[in-house]
CSV table of C-alpha atoms in Angstrom, one decimal:
chain,number,residue,atom,x,y,z
H,1,MET,CA,25.9,11.5,14.8
H,2,SER,CA,23.1,10.2,16.9
H,3,ASP,CA,21.7,6.8,16.0
H,4,ASP,CA,18.3,8.4,16.0
H,5,ASN,CA,19.1,10.9,13.3
H,6,TRP,CA,18.3,8.6,10.3
H,7,PRO,CA,17.2,10.4,7.2
H,8,THR,CA,13.6,10.1,6.3
H,9,PRO,CA,12.5,10.8,2.7
H,10,LEU,CA,9.6,12.9,2.0
H,11,PRO,CA,6.4,11.0,1.1
H,12,ARG,CA,6.1,10.4,-2.6
H,13,PRO,CA,3.1,9.3,-4.7
H,14,GLY,CA,2.8,5.5,-4.2
H,15,ASP,CA,4.9,5.3,-1.1
H,16,ASP,CA,3.2,3.0,1.4
H,17,ASP,CA,3.1,5.5,4.2
H,18,GLU,CA,0.3,5.9,6.7
H,19,THR,CA,-1.1,9.1,8.0
H,20,PRO,CA,1.8,10.7,9.9
H,21,GLY,CA,1.3,11.2,13.6
H,22,ALA,CA,3.2,12.0,16.7
H,23,ASP,CA,5.9,9.4,15.9
H,24,ALA,CA,6.8,10.7,12.4
H,25,SER,CA,10.4,11.7,12.0
H,26,VAL,CA,10.2,14.2,9.2
H,27,PHE,CA,9.5,17.9,9.7
H,28,ALA,CA,8.4,19.6,6.5
H,29,VAL,CA,7.4,23.3,6.0
H,30,PHE,CA,5.7,24.4,2.8
H,31,ALA,CA,5.3,28.2,2.5
H,32,PRO,CA,4.9,30.5,-0.5
H,33,PRO,CA,7.4,33.3,-0.9
H,34,ASP,CA,7.2,36.1,1.7
H,35,ASP,CA,4.4,34.3,3.5
H,36,PRO,CA,4.6,32.8,7.0
H,37,PRO,CA,5.1,29.0,7.2
H,38,ALA,CA,2.1,26.8,6.8
H,39,SER,CA,2.6,25.5,10.3
H,40,ASP,CA,2.2,27.8,13.3
H,41,GLU,CA,5.0,26.0,15.0
H,42,PRO,CA,8.5,27.1,13.7
H,43,PRO,CA,11.2,24.5,13.4
H,44,GLU,CA,13.0,23.8,16.6
H,45,SER,CA,16.3,25.6,17.2
H,46,GLY,CA,19.4,23.9,16.1
H,47,LYS,CA,17.8,22.2,13.1
H,48,SER,CA,18.7,24.8,10.5
H,49,SER,CA,22.0,23.1,9.9
H,50,GLU,CA,20.2,19.7,9.4
H,51,ALA,CA,17.9,21.4,6.9
H,52,ALA,CA,21.0,22.6,5.0
H,53,ALA,CA,22.2,19.0,4.7
H,54,LEU,CA,19.0,17.7,3.0
H,55,GLY,CA,16.6,19.9,1.1
H,56,VAL,CA,13.8,19.1,-1.3
H,57,GLU,CA,12.7,20.6,-4.5
H,58,PRO,CA,9.5,20.1,-6.6
H,59,SER,CA,9.6,17.6,-9.3
H,60,GLY,CA,7.2,16.1,-11.8
H,61,ALA,CA,6.2,13.4,-9.4
H,62,GLY,CA,6.0,15.4,-6.2
H,63,LEU,CA,8.9,16.4,-4.0
H,64,SER,CA,12.4,14.9,-4.4
H,65,ALA,CA,15.3,15.2,-2.0
H,66,ARG,CA,18.4,17.1,-3.0
H,67,SER,CA,21.7,18.0,-1.4
H,68,GLY,CA,23.0,21.5,-1.1
H,69,PRO,CA,22.1,24.8,0.6
H,70,PRO,CA,18.7,25.3,2.2
H,71,ALA,CA,15.9,25.6,-0.2
H,72,PRO,CA,14.5,29.1,-0.8
H,73,SER,CA,11.2,30.3,0.5
H,74,GLY,CA,8.4,28.6,-1.3
H,75,VAL,CA,10.1,25.2,-1.5
H,76,GLY,CA,9.6,22.5,1.1
H,77,THR,CA,12.4,21.9,3.6
H,78,ALA,CA,13.0,18.6,5.2
H,79,VAL,CA,14.4,18.6,8.7
H,80,LEU,CA,15.3,15.2,10.0
H,81,GLY,CA,14.4,15.1,13.7
H,82,ALA,CA,15.2,12.7,16.5
H,83,GLY,CA,13.1,10.9,19.0
H,84,GLY,CA,10.0,11.1,16.9
H,85,ALA,CA,9.1,14.7,17.9
H,86,ASP,CA,8.8,16.1,14.4
H,87,ARG,CA,6.0,15.6,11.9
H,88,VAL,CA,5.0,16.0,8.3
H,89,VAL,CA,3.0,19.1,7.6
H,90,GLY,CA,1.1,19.5,4.4
H,91,SER,CA,0.3,15.9,3.3
H,92,ARG,CA,-1.8,13.3,5.0
H,93,ARG,CA,-3.1,10.0,3.7
H,94,ARG,CA,-6.7,9.0,4.1
H,95,ILE,CA,-8.3,5.7,3.5
H,96,GLY,CA,-10.9,6.0,0.8
H,97,PRO,CA,-13.9,3.9,0.2
H,98,LEU,CA,-12.2,1.9,-2.6
H,99,SER,CA,-9.6,0.8,-0.1
H,100,TRP,CA,-12.2,-0.6,2.2
H,101,ILE,CA,-14.1,-2.3,-0.6
H,102,GLY,CA,-10.9,-3.9,-1.9
H,103,ALA,CA,-10.0,-5.1,1.6
H,104,VAL,CA,-13.5,-6.6,2.1
H,105,LEU,CA,-13.4,-8.3,-1.3
H,106,LEU,CA,-9.9,-9.7,-0.7
H,107,GLY,CA,-11.0,-11.1,2.7
H,108,VAL,CA,-14.2,-12.7,1.3
H,109,TRP,CA,-12.1,-14.3,-1.5
H,110,LEU,CA,-9.5,-15.7,0.9
H,111,VAL,CA,-12.2,-17.4,2.9
H,112,ALA,CA,-14.6,-18.5,0.1
H,113,MET,CA,-12.0,-19.6,-2.4
H,114,PRO,CA,-10.7,-22.8,-0.7
H,115,LEU,CA,-14.2,-23.8,0.2
H,116,THR,CA,-15.5,-23.6,-3.4
H,117,SER,CA,-12.4,-24.8,-5.3
H,118,SER,CA,-11.4,-28.2,-6.6
H,119,VAL,CA,-8.0,-29.7,-5.8
H,120,THR,CA,-6.4,-28.3,-9.0
H,121,GLU,CA,-8.0,-24.9,-8.6
H,122,LEU,CA,-6.9,-24.6,-5.0
H,123,ARG,CA,-3.3,-25.3,-5.9
H,124,GLN,CA,-3.4,-22.8,-8.7
H,125,ASN,CA,-4.9,-20.1,-6.5
H,126,THR,CA,-2.3,-20.8,-3.8
H,127,GLN,CA,0.4,-20.3,-6.4
H,128,ILE,CA,-1.1,-16.9,-7.2
H,129,ILE,CA,-0.9,-16.0,-3.5
H,130,VAL,CA,2.8,-17.1,-3.4
H,131,MET,CA,3.5,-15.0,-6.5
H,132,VAL,CA,2.8,-11.9,-4.4
H,133,LEU,CA,6.1,-12.5,-2.5
H,134,ALA,CA,8.1,-12.5,-5.7
H,135,VAL,CA,6.5,-9.3,-6.9
H,136,LEU,CA,7.0,-7.8,-3.5
H,137,GLY,CA,10.7,-8.6,-3.8
H,138,VAL,CA,10.8,-6.6,-7.1
H,139,ASN,CA,9.0,-3.8,-5.4
H,140,ILE,CA,11.5,-3.6,-2.5
H,141,ALA,CA,14.4,-3.4,-4.9
H,142,THR,CA,12.8,-1.0,-7.4
H,143,GLY,CA,10.0,0.8,-5.7
H,144,TYR,CA,11.6,1.4,-2.3
H,145,GLY,CA,15.3,1.0,-3.2
H,146,GLY,CA,15.3,2.7,-6.6
H,147,MET,CA,17.3,-0.2,-8.2
H,148,ILE,CA,15.7,-1.5,-11.3
H,149,SER,CA,15.9,-5.3,-11.3
H,150,LEU,CA,14.9,-7.4,-14.3
H,151,GLY,CA,16.3,-10.7,-12.9
H,152,HIS,CA,14.2,-11.6,-9.9
H,153,GLY,CA,13.1,-14.8,-11.5
H,154,VAL,CA,16.6,-16.0,-10.8
H,155,PHE,CA,16.1,-15.6,-7.0
H,156,VAL,CA,12.8,-17.4,-7.2
H,157,ALA,CA,14.6,-20.4,-8.9
H,158,VAL,CA,17.5,-20.2,-6.4
H,159,GLY,CA,15.1,-20.4,-3.5
H,160,ALA,CA,13.3,-23.4,-5.0
H,161,PHE,CA,16.5,-25.3,-5.7
H,162,ALA,CA,18.0,-24.5,-2.3
H,163,ALA,CA,14.9,-25.6,-0.5
H,164,ALA,CA,14.7,-28.8,-2.5
H,165,TYR,CA,18.4,-29.5,-1.8
H,166,ALA,CA,17.8,-28.9,1.9
H,167,VAL,CA,14.9,-31.3,2.0
H,168,ASP,CA,16.4,-34.2,0.0
H,169,ASP,CA,20.1,-34.0,0.4
H,170,LEU,CA,20.4,-32.5,3.9
H,171,ALA,CA,17.2,-34.1,5.2
H,172,LEU,CA,16.2,-30.9,6.9
H,173,PRO,CA,12.6,-30.4,8.1
H,174,TRP,CA,10.4,-28.4,5.7
H,175,VAL,CA,10.3,-25.3,7.9
H,176,LEU,CA,14.1,-25.1,8.0
H,177,SER,CA,14.3,-25.9,4.3
H,178,ILE,CA,11.9,-23.1,3.3
H,179,LEU,CA,13.9,-20.7,5.5
H,180,ALA,CA,17.1,-22.0,3.9
H,181,GLY,CA,15.8,-21.3,0.4
H,182,ALA,CA,15.0,-17.7,1.4
H,183,ALA,CA,18.3,-17.2,3.1
H,184,PHE,CA,20.4,-18.6,0.3
H,185,ALA,CA,18.6,-16.4,-2.2
H,186,GLY,CA,19.3,-13.5,0.0
H,187,VAL,CA,23.0,-14.2,0.0
H,188,ILE,CA,23.0,-14.4,-3.8
H,189,GLY,CA,21.0,-11.2,-3.9
H,190,ALA,CA,23.6,-9.4,-1.8
H,191,LEU,CA,26.3,-10.5,-4.2
H,192,VAL,CA,24.2,-9.4,-7.2
H,193,GLY,CA,23.6,-6.1,-5.4
H,194,LEU,CA,27.3,-5.2,-5.4
H,195,PRO,CA,27.1,-3.8,-8.9
H,196,ALA,CA,24.5,-1.4,-7.7
H,197,LEU,CA,27.3,0.4,-5.8
H,198,ARG,CA,28.8,1.5,-9.1
H,199,ILE,CA,26.0,1.5,-11.6
H,200,LYS,CA,22.3,2.4,-11.5
H,201,GLY,CA,19.3,2.9,-13.7
H,202,ILE,CA,19.2,1.2,-17.1
H,203,HIS,CA,22.7,-0.1,-16.7
H,204,LEU,CA,21.8,-2.0,-13.5
H,205,ALA,CA,18.6,-3.2,-15.2
H,206,LEU,CA,20.7,-4.7,-18.1
H,207,VAL,CA,23.1,-6.4,-15.6
H,208,THR,CA,20.2,-8.1,-13.8
H,209,LEU,CA,18.6,-9.0,-17.2
H,210,GLY,CA,21.8,-10.6,-18.2
H,211,LEU,CA,21.8,-12.6,-15.0
H,212,ALA,CA,18.4,-13.9,-15.9
H,213,ILE,CA,19.4,-14.9,-19.4
H,214,VAL,CA,22.5,-16.8,-18.3
H,215,PHE,CA,20.8,-18.6,-15.4
H,216,GLN,CA,19.3,-21.4,-17.4
H,217,PRO,CA,22.5,-22.7,-19.1
H,218,LEU,CA,24.4,-22.1,-15.9
H,219,ALA,CA,21.9,-24.2,-13.8
H,220,LYS,CA,22.1,-27.1,-16.2
H,221,ARG,CA,25.9,-27.4,-15.5
H,222,VAL,CA,25.4,-27.7,-11.7
H,223,PRO,CA,23.4,-30.9,-11.5
H,224,ALA,CA,24.2,-31.5,-7.8
H,225,PHE,CA,22.2,-28.4,-7.0
H,226,SER,CA,19.6,-28.0,-9.8
H,227,GLY,CA,19.3,-31.6,-11.0
H,228,GLY,CA,20.8,-30.7,-14.4
H,229,VAL,CA,18.7,-30.9,-17.5
H,230,SER,CA,16.0,-33.1,-16.0
H,231,GLY,CA,15.5,-30.9,-13.0
H,232,ARG,CA,15.1,-31.9,-9.3
H,233,ALA,CA,12.2,-33.8,-8.0
H,234,VAL,CA,11.5,-33.5,-4.2
H,235,GLY,CA,11.1,-36.9,-2.7
H,236,ALA,CA,9.6,-35.8,0.7
H,237,GLU,CA,6.3,-34.1,0.3
H,238,LEU,CA,4.8,-31.8,3.0
H,239,VAL,CA,1.8,-33.8,4.2
H,240,PRO,CA,-0.7,-32.5,6.8
H,241,PRO,CA,-1.2,-34.2,10.2
H,242,SER,CA,-3.7,-37.1,10.3
H,243,TRP,CA,-6.2,-35.0,12.2
H,244,PHE,CA,-6.3,-32.5,9.4
H,245,GLY,CA,-7.4,-35.1,6.8
H,246,THR,CA,-5.9,-37.4,4.3
H,247,SER,CA,-7.7,-36.4,1.1
H,248,ARG,CA,-6.0,-34.5,-1.7
H,249,TRP,CA,-8.3,-31.6,-1.0
H,250,ALA,CA,-7.3,-31.5,2.7
H,251,GLU,CA,-3.6,-31.6,1.7
H,252,GLY,CA,-4.3,-28.7,-0.7
H,253,LEU,CA,-6.1,-26.7,2.1
H,254,TYR,CA,-3.2,-27.4,4.4
H,255,HIS,CA,-0.7,-26.0,1.9
H,256,TYR,CA,-3.0,-23.0,1.2
H,257,LEU,CA,-3.1,-22.1,4.9
H,258,ILE,CA,0.7,-22.5,5.3
H,259,CYS,CA,1.3,-20.3,2.3
H,260,LEU,CA,-1.2,-17.7,3.4
H,261,VAL,CA,0.3,-17.4,6.8
H,262,VAL,CA,3.8,-17.2,5.5
H,263,VAL,CA,2.9,-14.5,2.9
H,264,GLY,CA,1.0,-12.5,5.6
H,265,LEU,CA,4.0,-12.7,8.0
H,266,ALA,CA,6.4,-11.7,5.2
H,267,MET,CA,4.3,-8.7,4.3
H,268,TRP,CA,4.1,-7.7,8.0
H,269,LEU,CA,7.9,-8.0,8.5
H,270,THR,CA,8.5,-6.1,5.2
H,271,HIS,CA,6.2,-3.3,6.4
H,272,ASN,CA,8.1,-3.0,9.7
H,273,ILE,CA,11.4,-3.0,7.8
H,274,ILE,CA,10.2,-0.1,5.6
H,275,LYS,CA,9.1,1.9,8.6
H,276,SER,CA,12.3,1.2,10.5
H,277,ARG,CA,15.4,3.4,10.4
H,278,PRO,CA,17.2,1.3,7.8
H,279,GLY,CA,14.0,1.4,5.7
H,280,ARG,CA,13.9,5.2,5.9
H,281,ALA,CA,17.6,5.3,4.9
H,282,MET,CA,16.7,3.0,2.0
H,283,ARG,CA,14.2,5.4,0.7
H,284,ALA,CA,16.5,8.3,1.3
H,285,VAL,CA,19.1,6.6,-0.9
H,286,ARG,CA,16.4,6.0,-3.5
H,287,ASP,CA,15.4,9.7,-3.6
H,288,ASN,CA,18.9,11.1,-3.6
H,289,ASP,CA,22.0,9.1,-2.7
H,290,THR,CA,24.2,12.1,-2.5
H,291,ALA,CA,22.1,13.8,0.0
H,292,ALA,CA,21.7,10.6,2.0
H,293,ALA,CA,25.5,10.1,2.1
H,294,VAL,CA,26.0,13.7,3.3
H,295,TYR,CA,23.6,12.9,6.1
H,296,GLY,CA,25.7,9.9,7.1
H,297,VAL,CA,23.9,7.0,5.4
H,298,ASN,CA,26.2,4.0,4.6
H,299,LEU,CA,25.3,3.6,0.9
H,300,VAL,CA,27.1,0.3,0.6
H,301,ALA,CA,25.2,-1.3,3.5
H,302,SER,CA,21.9,0.2,2.4
H,303,ARG,CA,22.0,-0.9,-1.2
H,304,VAL,CA,23.4,-4.4,-0.5
H,305,SER,CA,20.9,-5.1,2.3
H,306,THR,CA,18.0,-3.8,0.2
H,307,PHE,CA,18.9,-6.2,-2.6
H,308,ALA,CA,19.3,-9.0,0.0
H,309,VAL,CA,15.9,-8.5,1.5
H,310,SER,CA,14.4,-8.2,-2.0
H,311,ALA,CA,16.0,-11.5,-3.1
H,312,SER,CA,15.0,-13.3,0.1
H,313,LEU,CA,11.3,-12.5,-0.6
H,314,ALA,CA,11.6,-13.9,-4.1
H,315,GLY,CA,13.5,-16.9,-2.8
H,316,LEU,CA,10.8,-17.5,-0.2
H,317,ALA,CA,8.3,-17.6,-3.1
H,318,GLY,CA,10.4,-20.2,-4.8
H,319,ALA,CA,10.7,-22.3,-1.7
H,320,LEU,CA,6.9,-22.2,-1.1
H,321,GLY,CA,6.5,-23.1,-4.8
H,322,ILE,CA,8.0,-26.6,-4.3
H,323,VAL,CA,5.7,-27.2,-1.4
H,324,LEU,CA,2.8,-26.9,-3.9
H,325,VAL,CA,4.6,-28.6,-6.8
H,326,PRO,CA,7.5,-30.8,-5.5
H,327,PHE,CA,9.6,-30.3,-8.6
H,328,ALA,CA,12.1,-27.7,-9.6
H,329,SER,CA,13.6,-27.2,-13.1
H,330,GLN,CA,15.5,-24.4,-14.7
H,331,GLU,CA,13.0,-24.6,-17.6
H,332,SER,CA,10.3,-23.4,-15.1
H,333,TYR,CA,12.1,-20.1,-14.7
H,334,PRO,CA,12.9,-18.6,-18.1
H,335,PHE,CA,14.2,-15.0,-18.2
H,336,GLN,CA,10.8,-13.9,-19.5
H,337,GLU,CA,9.4,-14.7,-16.0
H,338,SER,CA,11.7,-12.0,-14.5
H,339,LEU,CA,10.2,-9.4,-16.9
H,340,VAL,CA,6.7,-10.5,-16.0
H,341,LEU,CA,7.4,-10.0,-12.3
H,342,TYR,CA,8.8,-6.5,-12.9
H,343,ALA,CA,5.8,-5.6,-15.1
H,344,THR,CA,3.4,-6.9,-12.5
H,345,ALA,CA,5.0,-4.7,-9.9
H,346,VAL,CA,4.8,-1.7,-12.1
H,347,LEU,CA,1.1,-2.5,-12.9
H,348,GLY,CA,0.1,-2.6,-9.3
H,349,GLY,CA,2.2,0.3,-8.2
H,350,LEU,CA,5.9,0.7,-7.2
H,351,GLY,CA,6.6,1.8,-3.6
H,352,SER,CA,3.5,0.2,-2.2
H,353,LEU,CA,3.2,-3.2,-0.5
H,354,TRP,CA,-0.5,-3.5,-1.5
H,355,GLY,CA,0.4,-2.5,-5.0
H,356,SER,CA,2.2,-5.9,-5.3
H,357,VAL,CA,-1.0,-7.6,-4.2
H,358,LEU,CA,-3.1,-5.6,-6.6
H,359,GLY,CA,-0.8,-6.2,-9.5
H,360,VAL,CA,-1.0,-9.9,-9.1
H,361,ALA,CA,-4.7,-9.9,-8.7
H,362,ILE,CA,-5.4,-7.8,-11.8
H,363,ARG,CA,-3.1,-9.8,-13.9
H,364,GLU,CA,-4.9,-13.1,-12.9
H,365,VAL,CA,-8.4,-11.6,-13.3
H,366,PHE,CA,-7.7,-10.4,-16.9
H,367,SER,CA,-5.9,-13.7,-17.6
H,368,ARG,CA,-9.1,-15.6,-16.6
H,369,ILE,CA,-11.2,-13.3,-18.7
H,370,GLY,CA,-8.9,-13.8,-21.6
H,371,GLU,CA,-9.3,-17.6,-21.3
H,372,LEU,CA,-13.1,-17.3,-21.3
H,373,LEU,CA,-13.2,-14.9,-24.3
H,374,GLY,CA,-10.7,-17.0,-26.2
H,375,ASP,CA,-12.8,-20.1,-26.0
H,376,VAL,CA,-14.8,-19.3,-29.1
H,377,SER,CA,-15.2,-20.7,-32.6
H,378,GLY,CA,-17.1,-19.9,-35.8
H,379,LEU,CA,-16.9,-16.2,-35.5
H,380,GLY,CA,-14.5,-15.6,-38.4
H,381,PRO,CA,-11.9,-12.8,-38.0
H,382,LEU,CA,-13.5,-11.8,-34.7
H,383,GLY,CA,-13.0,-15.3,-33.4
H,384,GLU,CA,-9.4,-15.3,-34.4
H,385,PHE,CA,-8.9,-12.0,-32.5
H,386,LEU,CA,-10.7,-13.3,-29.4
H,387,ARG,CA,-8.5,-16.4,-29.5
H,388,LEU,CA,-5.5,-14.1,-29.0
H,389,LEU,CA,-7.0,-13.3,-25.6
H,390,ASP,CA,-6.3,-16.8,-24.6
H,391,GLU,CA,-2.6,-16.0,-24.7
H,392,GLU,CA,-1.6,-14.8,-21.3
H,393,GLN,CA,1.3,-12.7,-22.6
H,394,PHE,CA,-0.9,-10.9,-25.1
H,395,VAL,CA,-3.5,-10.0,-22.5
H,396,PHE,CA,-1.0,-8.9,-19.9
H,397,GLY,CA,1.0,-6.8,-22.4
H,398,VAL,CA,-2.1,-5.0,-23.7
H,399,LEU,CA,-3.3,-4.5,-20.1
H,400,LEU,CA,0.1,-3.1,-19.0
H,401,VAL,CA,0.3,-0.6,-21.9
H,402,ALA,CA,-3.3,0.6,-21.5
H,403,LEU,CA,-3.3,1.0,-17.8
H,404,THR,CA,0.1,2.7,-17.8
H,405,PHE,CA,-1.4,5.6,-19.7
H,406,VAL,CA,-4.4,5.8,-17.3
H,407,PHE,CA,-2.5,5.2,-14.0
H,408,PRO,CA,1.2,6.1,-14.6
H,409,ARG,CA,1.9,5.3,-10.9
H,410,GLY,CA,0.2,2.0,-10.9
H,411,LEU,CA,-3.3,0.9,-10.0
H,412,ILE,CA,-2.7,1.5,-6.3
H,413,GLY,CA,-3.0,5.2,-7.2
H,414,MET,CA,-6.8,4.7,-7.3
H,415,PHE,CA,-6.8,3.8,-3.6
H,416,ASN,CA,-4.2,6.3,-2.3
H,417,ARG,CA,-5.5,9.8,-1.7
H,418,ARG,CA,-3.8,12.5,0.1
H,419,LYS,CA,-5.4,15.5,1.7
H,420,THR,CA,-3.6,18.7,2.7
């Protein structure tokens, strides 16, 4: 089959797709029974057989792909075109005012935060920005790849240990060490992704959770890599050039700018991957692997590469983490951290790059609010309850449960609006 005929899944709520234009590669027709198609332009000749290979049917969350004969009248039919000539009819995304407000607030915060923060606050806020990469990694595996992963904290730790090893033992420059951490985590992720060829859903989630549980005792027994029980301290710190400044605040600002650029580049590259042919194949496998296989998608390559990219992002977060705090220990990455990463991705919205950013932001905002409300005394039972809000896990758990009922597809659903 032609290399251009990659399957493109139909847009689902939460998918980070822009308004389709002339370069879209899906053709969808939605028509009620016995009525003419919603589009005045009929499907091109020769595509009926392609429509038979991949149909769609309504589901509770929108439209889902299915294999089998062409869908009857009244059900959307996906025809996978070539050369970018086709388009999506019936659903377009518009950017609402909340999206613009959120973008402006984020930009203002990114500029004002380093100028108004102390050295400690600047480092903490930079760590929050780096966390976006780890959550984005979970989002790639689960939101875009359809593979539930409860073990991404392992890839964060592997990236940190690999980068520290490259800096100290191999004497590599920091740039190469950071890339080495991401690459090594990607290799481990590809190996972990192999079970996804056989199992899926809750069974795959349990496999990844088991990996997160056994990681700590396993890392202690590999002291050459992890430093053993005491962990691994990084001897060579990343210091700014002399013209940038020599104060601790200047060093913190230098690290902040590096992390901000790396996170921005990683999100841009991830966006391009998702919009590419392999990215469309990845989402087709997520929606219906049988239909994707019928259409010629290599399920092995798609799932393994998805897990590898996902783990690389988490490993990149770990590598950047030792730039900020030049110490890595297995105690810093308990298996609960993997659960927090997954919950943060769900909170922000699976299947959306900006959902990862929003999930991290909301988690930190409510954590800070909890710290303020928890600093009380002399209020009796009310004070005891408010002191619970100083516990990050308590605040995050309550927030996750409450907002899941209000926004079942994540907070990003407030910003995404589709018009027909």
